PDB file of C-alpha atoms in Angstrom:
ATOM      1  CA  MET W   1      15.436  10.221  22.203  1.00 38.00           C
ATOM      2  CA  ARG W   2      14.168  13.655  21.244  1.00 43.00           C
ATOM      3  CA  ASP W   3      10.509  14.628  21.432  1.00 41.00           C
ATOM      4  CA  TYR W   4       8.800  14.398  18.057  1.00 40.00           C
ATOM      5  CA  SER W   5       5.334  13.828  19.554  1.00 40.00           C
ATOM      6  CA  SER W   6       3.485  16.645  17.742  1.00 39.00           C
ATOM      7  CA  LEU W   7       5.073  15.720  14.427  1.00 45.00           C
ATOM      8  CA  ARG W   8       4.279  12.056  14.987  1.00 45.00           C
ATOM      9  CA  ARG W   9       0.611  12.860  15.680  1.00 44.00           C
ATOM     10  CA  LEU W  10       0.312  14.801  12.426  1.00 46.00           C
ATOM     11  CA  PHE W  11       2.159  12.151  10.459  1.00 49.00           C
ATOM     12  CA  LEU W  12       0.109   9.314  11.925  1.00 46.00           C
ATOM     13  CA  LEU W  13      -3.115  11.153  11.110  1.00 44.00           C
ATOM     14  CA  ALA W  14      -2.044  11.472   7.494  1.00 45.00           C
ATOM     15  CA  LEU W  15      -0.897   7.861   7.252  1.00 44.00           C
ATOM     16  CA  VAL W  16      -3.852   6.317   9.073  1.00 41.00           C
ATOM     17  CA  SER W  17      -6.234   8.293   6.881  1.00 39.00           C
ATOM     18  CA  GLY W  18      -4.365   7.085   3.831  1.00 38.00           C
ATOM     19  CA  THR W  19      -4.413   3.426   4.776  1.00 38.00           C
ATOM     20  CA  ALA W  20      -8.173   3.581   5.256  1.00 35.00           C
ATOM     21  CA  CYS W  21      -8.792   4.330   1.590  1.00 35.00           C
ATOM     22  CA  THR W  22      -8.107   1.891  -1.223  1.00 34.00           C
ATOM     23  CA  ASP W  23      -9.191   1.260  -4.785  1.00 36.00           C
ATOM     24  CA  GLY W  24      -7.721   4.464  -6.166  1.00 40.00           C
ATOM     25  CA  GLY W  25      -9.881   6.849  -4.203  1.00 41.00           C
ATOM     26  CA  LYS W  26     -13.229   5.526  -5.422  1.00 36.00           C
ATOM     27  CA  LYS W  27     -16.251   6.118  -3.216  1.00 33.00           C
ATOM     28  CA  THR W  28     -16.097   4.159   0.035  1.00 33.00           C
ATOM     29  CA  PRO W  29     -19.070   1.823   0.481  1.00 35.00           C
ATOM     30  CA  GLY W  30     -21.622   3.409   2.799  1.00 38.00           C
ATOM     31  CA  ASP W  31     -20.731   7.003   1.863  1.00 41.00           C
ATOM     32  CA  ALA W  32     -23.744   9.130   1.059  1.00 40.00           C
ATOM     33  CA  GLU W  33     -24.174  10.011  -2.578  1.00 43.00           C
ATOM     34  CA  MET W  34     -23.296  13.631  -3.223  1.00 44.00           C
ATOM     35  CA  THR W  35     -25.193  15.961  -5.486  1.00 42.00           C
ATOM     36  CA  SER W  36     -23.234  18.141  -7.892  1.00 47.00           C
ATOM     37  CA  ALA W  37     -23.878  21.137  -5.596  1.00 51.00           C
ATOM     38  CA  ASP W  38     -22.318  19.220  -2.677  1.00 56.00           C
ATOM     39  CA  ALA W  39     -19.397  17.876  -4.690  1.00 54.00           C
ATOM     40  CA  PRO W  40     -16.018  18.917  -3.249  1.00 52.00           C
ATOM     41  CA  ALA W  41     -13.450  20.895  -5.178  1.00 62.00           C
ATOM     42  CA  ALA W  42     -10.941  19.080  -7.364  1.00 78.00           C
ATOM     43  CA  PHE W  43      -8.868  16.563  -5.419  1.00 83.00           C
ATOM     44  CA  PRO W  44      -5.777  18.443  -4.170  1.00 88.00           C
ATOM     45  CA  CYS W  45      -3.362  15.492  -3.943  1.00 92.00           C
ATOM     46  CA  ALA W  46      -1.441  13.522  -6.537  1.00 93.00           C
ATOM     47  CA  HIS W  47      -2.894  10.067  -7.198  1.00 94.00           C
ATOM     48  CA  PHE W  48      -1.016   7.261  -5.462  1.00 95.00           C
ATOM     49  CA  GLU W  49      -0.024   5.768  -8.833  1.00 95.00           C
ATOM     50  CA  ASP W  50       1.834   9.000  -9.642  1.00 96.00           C
ATOM     51  CA  LEU W  51       3.663   8.746  -6.304  1.00 97.00           C
ATOM     52  CA  ARG W  52       4.434   5.049  -6.825  1.00 97.00           C
ATOM     53  CA  ARG W  53       6.645   5.897  -9.821  1.00 96.00           C
ATOM     54  CA  PHE W  54       9.171   7.429  -7.410  1.00 97.00           C
ATOM     55  CA  LEU W  55       9.510   4.400  -5.147  1.00 98.00           C
ATOM     56  CA  PRO W  56      12.713   2.384  -5.661  1.00 97.00           C
ATOM     57  CA  GLU W  57      12.204  -0.637  -7.928  1.00 96.00           C
ATOM     58  CA  THR W  58      15.037  -2.619  -6.332  1.00 96.00           C
ATOM     59  CA  LEU W  59      17.459  -2.289  -3.422  1.00 96.00           C
ATOM     60  CA  GLU W  60      20.808  -4.057  -3.566  1.00 93.00           C
ATOM     61  CA  GLY W  61      20.973  -7.116  -1.324  1.00 91.00           C
ATOM     62  CA  LEU W  62      17.240  -7.048  -0.585  1.00 95.00           C
ATOM     63  CA  GLU W  63      14.214  -8.625  -2.196  1.00 96.00           C
ATOM     64  CA  ARG W  64      10.988  -6.778  -2.881  1.00 96.00           C
ATOM     65  CA  ALA W  65       8.337  -7.796  -0.363  1.00 95.00           C
ATOM     66  CA  GLN W  66       5.141  -5.764  -0.210  1.00 94.00           C
ATOM     67  CA  GLU W  67       3.631  -2.632  -1.653  1.00 93.00           C
ATOM     68  CA  GLY W  68       0.471  -0.656  -1.285  1.00 96.00           C
ATOM     69  CA  GLY W  69      -1.184   2.589  -2.218  1.00 96.00           C
ATOM     70  CA  SER W  70      -4.332   4.576  -1.602  1.00 94.00           C
ATOM     71  CA  THR W  71      -5.995   7.874  -2.414  1.00 93.00           C
ATOM     72  CA  GLY W  72      -8.970   9.306  -0.590  1.00 93.00           C
ATOM     73  CA  ARG W  73     -10.746  12.154   1.121  1.00 90.00           C
ATOM     74  CA  TYR W  74     -11.977  12.056   4.731  1.00 83.00           C
ATOM     75  CA  GLY W  75     -13.936  15.151   5.634  1.00 85.00           C
ATOM     76  CA  ASP W  76     -11.534  18.029   5.148  1.00 87.00           C
ATOM     77  CA  VAL W  77      -8.454  15.796   4.928  1.00 91.00           C
ATOM     78  CA  SER W  78      -7.213  14.447   1.591  1.00 93.00           C
ATOM     79  CA  VAL W  79      -4.416  11.877   1.483  1.00 94.00           C
ATOM     80  CA  SER W  80      -2.530   9.891  -1.140  1.00 95.00           C
ATOM     81  CA  GLU W  81       0.228   7.474  -0.259  1.00 96.00           C
ATOM     82  CA  ALA W  82       2.367   4.822  -1.899  1.00 97.00           C
ATOM     83  CA  GLU W  83       4.604   2.367  -0.051  1.00 98.00           C
ATOM     84  CA  ARG W  84       7.053  -0.410  -0.899  1.00 98.00           C
ATOM     85  CA  SER W  85       9.099  -2.655   1.391  1.00 98.00           C
ATOM     86  CA  PHE W  86      12.211  -4.769   0.878  1.00 98.00           C
ATOM     87  CA  ILE W  87      13.604  -7.538   3.062  1.00 97.00           C
ATOM     88  CA  HIS W  88      16.599  -9.802   3.562  1.00 95.00           C
ATOM     89  CA  GLY W  89      15.321 -12.798   5.491  1.00 90.00           C
ATOM     90  CA  GLU W  90      14.051 -11.759   8.894  1.00 89.00           C
ATOM     91  CA  GLU W  91      17.153  -9.761   9.744  1.00 91.00           C
ATOM     92  CA  ARG W  92      16.825  -6.701   7.536  1.00 95.00           C
ATOM     93  CA  GLU W  93      14.009  -4.573   6.165  1.00 97.00           C
ATOM     94  CA  VAL W  94      13.650  -1.229   4.403  1.00 97.00           C
ATOM     95  CA  LYS W  95      10.332   0.571   3.840  1.00 98.00           C
ATOM     96  CA  VAL W  96       9.776   3.615   1.670  1.00 98.00           C
ATOM     97  CA  ARG W  97       6.554   5.629   1.806  1.00 98.00           C
ATOM     98  CA  ILE W  98       5.602   8.760  -0.130  1.00 97.00           C
ATOM     99  CA  VAL W  99       2.683  10.858   1.081  1.00 96.00           C
ATOM    100  CA  ASP W 100       0.820  13.813  -0.417  1.00 96.00           C
ATOM    101  CA  THR W 101      -1.843  15.285   1.828  1.00 94.00           C
ATOM    102  CA  SER W 102      -3.883  18.399   2.446  1.00 91.00           C
ATOM    103  CA  LEU W 103      -2.163  18.347   5.864  1.00 90.00           C
ATOM    104  CA  GLY W 104       1.103  18.882   3.991  1.00 88.00           C
ATOM    105  CA  LYS W 105       1.597  22.443   5.159  1.00 90.00           C
ATOM    106  CA  LYS W 106       1.425  21.468   8.850  1.00 92.00           C
ATOM    107  CA  LEU W 107       3.549  18.370   8.284  1.00 92.00           C
ATOM    108  CA  GLY W 108       6.073  20.447   6.366  1.00 94.00           C
ATOM    109  CA  GLN W 109       6.343  23.018   9.137  1.00 94.00           C
ATOM    110  CA  ALA W 110       6.881  20.274  11.708  1.00 95.00           C
ATOM    111  CA  ILE W 111       9.547  18.523   9.606  1.00 96.00           C
ATOM    112  CA  ARG W 112      11.389  21.785   8.962  1.00 96.00           C
ATOM    113  CA  ALA W 113      11.270  22.668  12.667  1.00 96.00           C
ATOM    114  CA  ALA W 114      12.661  19.251  13.653  1.00 95.00           C
ATOM    115  CA  ALA W 115      15.466  19.601  11.080  1.00 96.00           C
ATOM    116  CA  GLU W 116      16.327  23.131  12.229  1.00 96.00           C
ATOM    117  CA  ASN W 117      16.414  21.977  15.860  1.00 95.00           C
ATOM    118  CA  GLY W 118      19.115  19.475  14.929  1.00 94.00           C
ATOM    119  CA  ARG W 119      21.213  21.813  12.788  1.00 94.00           C
ATOM    120  CA  ASP W 120      23.997  21.972  15.375  1.00 95.00           C
ATOM    121  CA  ARG W 121      24.562  18.203  15.405  1.00 95.00           C
ATOM    122  CA  ALA W 122      27.863  16.938  14.038  1.00 94.00           C
ATOM    123  CA  PRO W 123      27.812  15.494  10.491  1.00 88.00           C
ATOM    124  CA  ASN W 124      28.806  12.071  11.851  1.00 90.00           C
ATOM    125  CA  ASP W 125      25.880  12.069  14.338  1.00 94.00           C
ATOM    126  CA  PRO W 126      23.425   9.384  13.128  1.00 92.00           C
ATOM    127  CA  THR W 127      20.572  11.804  13.865  1.00 94.00           C
ATOM    128  CA  ALA W 128      22.072  14.789  12.020  1.00 96.00           C
ATOM    129  CA  PRO W 129      19.317  16.423   9.941  1.00 97.00           C
ATOM    130  CA  ILE W 130      19.161  16.395   6.149  1.00 97.00           C
ATOM    131  CA  PHE W 131      19.470  19.563   4.094  1.00 97.00           C
ATOM    132  CA  TRP W 132      19.778  18.578   0.430  1.00 96.00           C
ATOM    133  CA  LYS W 133      19.367  21.706  -1.668  1.00 95.00           C
ATOM    134  CA  ASP W 134      20.165  19.827  -4.879  1.00 94.00           C
ATOM    135  CA  LYS W 135      17.325  17.410  -4.109  1.00 95.00           C
ATOM    136  CA  GLU W 136      14.917  20.075  -2.796  1.00 95.00           C
ATOM    137  CA  ALA W 137      14.647  18.063   0.412  1.00 97.00           C
ATOM    138  CA  VAL W 138      14.917  18.789   4.122  1.00 97.00           C
ATOM    139  CA  GLY W 139      14.310  16.369   6.940  1.00 97.00           C
ATOM    140  CA  PHE W 140      15.119  14.823  10.284  1.00 96.00           C
ATOM    141  CA  VAL W 141      16.528  11.417  11.138  1.00 96.00           C
ATOM    142  CA  ARG W 142      15.957   9.196  14.174  1.00 95.00           C
ATOM    143  CA  TYR W 143      17.857   6.131  15.324  1.00 95.00           C
ATOM    144  CA  ASP W 144      17.166   3.708  18.170  1.00 94.00           C
ATOM    145  CA  GLU W 145      20.362   1.815  18.872  1.00 90.00           C
ATOM    146  CA  SER W 146      18.621  -0.693  21.148  1.00 90.00           C
ATOM    147  CA  THR W 147      16.289  -1.909  18.379  1.00 92.00           C
ATOM    148  CA  GLY W 148      18.357  -1.052  15.300  1.00 91.00           C
ATOM    149  CA  LEU W 149      15.446   0.981  13.888  1.00 96.00           C
ATOM    150  CA  ALA W 150      16.248   4.054  11.804  1.00 97.00           C
ATOM    151  CA  GLU W 151      13.856   6.561  10.213  1.00 97.00           C
ATOM    152  CA  ALA W 152      14.294   9.507   7.893  1.00 97.00           C
ATOM    153  CA  SER W 153      11.353  11.843   7.238  1.00 97.00           C
ATOM    154  CA  LEU W 154      11.834  14.318   4.397  1.00 97.00           C
ATOM    155  CA  LEU W 155       9.829  17.225   3.090  1.00 97.00           C
ATOM    156  CA  VAL W 156      10.376  17.286  -0.675  1.00 97.00           C
ATOM    157  CA  GLY W 157       9.582  20.243  -2.911  1.00 95.00           C
ATOM    158  CA  ASN W 158       7.802  21.877   0.037  1.00 94.00           C
ATOM    159  CA  ARG W 159       4.921  19.439  -0.496  1.00 95.00           C
ATOM    160  CA  TYR W 160       5.578  15.692  -0.444  1.00 97.00           C
ATOM    161  CA  VAL W 161       6.654  13.670   2.586  1.00 97.00           C
ATOM    162  CA  VAL W 162       9.079  10.808   1.984  1.00 98.00           C
ATOM    163  CA  ALA W 163       9.561   8.433   4.913  1.00 97.00           C
ATOM    164  CA  VAL W 164      12.309   5.808   4.789  1.00 98.00           C
ATOM    165  CA  SER W 165      12.749   3.310   7.617  1.00 97.00           C
ATOM    166  CA  SER W 166      15.236   0.511   8.097  1.00 97.00           C
ATOM    167  CA  ARG W 167      15.680  -2.371  10.515  1.00 95.00           C
ATOM    168  CA  GLY W 168      18.831  -4.409  11.021  1.00 93.00           C
ATOM    169  CA  PHE W 169      21.307  -1.893   9.602  1.00 93.00           C
ATOM    170  CA  PRO W 170      23.936  -0.075  11.660  1.00 88.00           C
ATOM    171  CA  GLY W 171      23.164   3.589  12.223  1.00 92.00           C
ATOM    172  CA  THR W 172      21.258   5.646   9.681  1.00 95.00           C
ATOM    173  CA  VAL W 173      23.543   5.104   6.694  1.00 94.00           C
ATOM    174  CA  GLU W 174      21.007   2.913   4.874  1.00 96.00           C
ATOM    175  CA  VAL W 175      18.008   5.235   5.232  1.00 97.00           C
ATOM    176  CA  ARG W 176      20.123   8.158   4.038  1.00 96.00           C
ATOM    177  CA  ARG W 177      21.457   6.174   1.080  1.00 96.00           C
ATOM    178  CA  VAL W 178      18.013   4.956   0.020  1.00 97.00           C
ATOM    179  CA  ALA W 179      16.499   8.424   0.375  1.00 97.00           C
ATOM    180  CA  ARG W 180      19.368   9.995  -1.595  1.00 96.00           C
ATOM    181  CA  ASP W 181      18.880   7.518  -4.465  1.00 96.00           C
ATOM    182  CA  ILE W 182      15.182   8.392  -4.922  1.00 97.00           C
ATOM    183  CA  ASP W 183      14.443  10.894  -7.685  1.00 97.00           C
ATOM    184  CA  LEU W 184      13.502  13.567  -5.165  1.00 97.00           C
ATOM    185  CA  GLU W 185      14.044  16.348  -7.717  1.00 96.00           C
ATOM    186  CA  GLY W 186      11.522  14.730 -10.041  1.00 96.00           C
ATOM    187  CA  LEU W 187       9.083  14.229  -7.180  1.00 97.00           C
ATOM    188  CA  ALA W 188       9.446  17.886  -6.186  1.00 95.00           C
ATOM    189  CA  ARG W 189       8.290  18.897  -9.663  1.00 94.00           C
ATOM    190  CA  LEU W 190       5.356  16.487  -9.861  1.00 92.00           C
ATOM    191  CA  HIS W 191       2.091  18.339 -10.526  1.00 73.00           C
ATOM    192  CA  GLN W 192       3.559  21.802 -10.249  1.00 62.00           C
ATOM    193  CA  ALA W 193       1.293  24.506 -11.588  1.00 44.00           C
ATOM    194  CA  PRO W 194       2.507  26.575 -14.591  1.00 40.00           C
ATOM    195  CA  GLY W 195       5.095  29.081 -13.503  1.00 36.00           C
ATOM    196  CA  GLY W 196       6.745  26.702 -11.059  1.00 35.00           C
ATOM    197  CA  THR W 197       4.415  27.229  -8.103  1.00 34.00           C
ATOM    198  CA  ASP W 198       2.759  24.213  -6.547  1.00 38.00           C
ATOM    199  CA  ARG W 199      -0.621  24.041  -4.861  1.00 36.00           C
ATOM    200  CA  GLN W 200       0.544  25.000  -1.365  1.00 36.00           C
TER     201      GLN W 200
END
């Protein structure tokens, strides 16, 4: 197993922050009221409902199980996330999560570095990285043969992070297939500023 510890710390920070906020990014109870002078700049992330549109509606052979989404700001960190999971009994599960965060630049650098580090792996290696120019996506893949857990983490459009995980499938074929079937090109163009340049 290769060391992804720094990437995992960044990713967990983004995801834990995201799961702490619900109700579409409305003020968390107990937060101090802000005056207009203290009000932060416009929220830099896409709303979770915009991200949710890019989650798969169905996956063949699996039934839709759970979904969630949140948008919020925690100090200097802004996070939006949308997630959906699919199951087949207790044997198989696939989860798809899309994240947009003000930590995106650091996450993106870490994902690109992990993908570049694996560039020399053979195409049939389950952990071979992903470089999909047509989808504007780059990412790394992990697989734990002992548990049957597979994960693909993609940077899409140099902004959004798409994480696909599977349990109970051989290798990483399923996470790659599910990720490939998402409209990553459309996601890459979500909320681009005029002229084709996004916020980062």
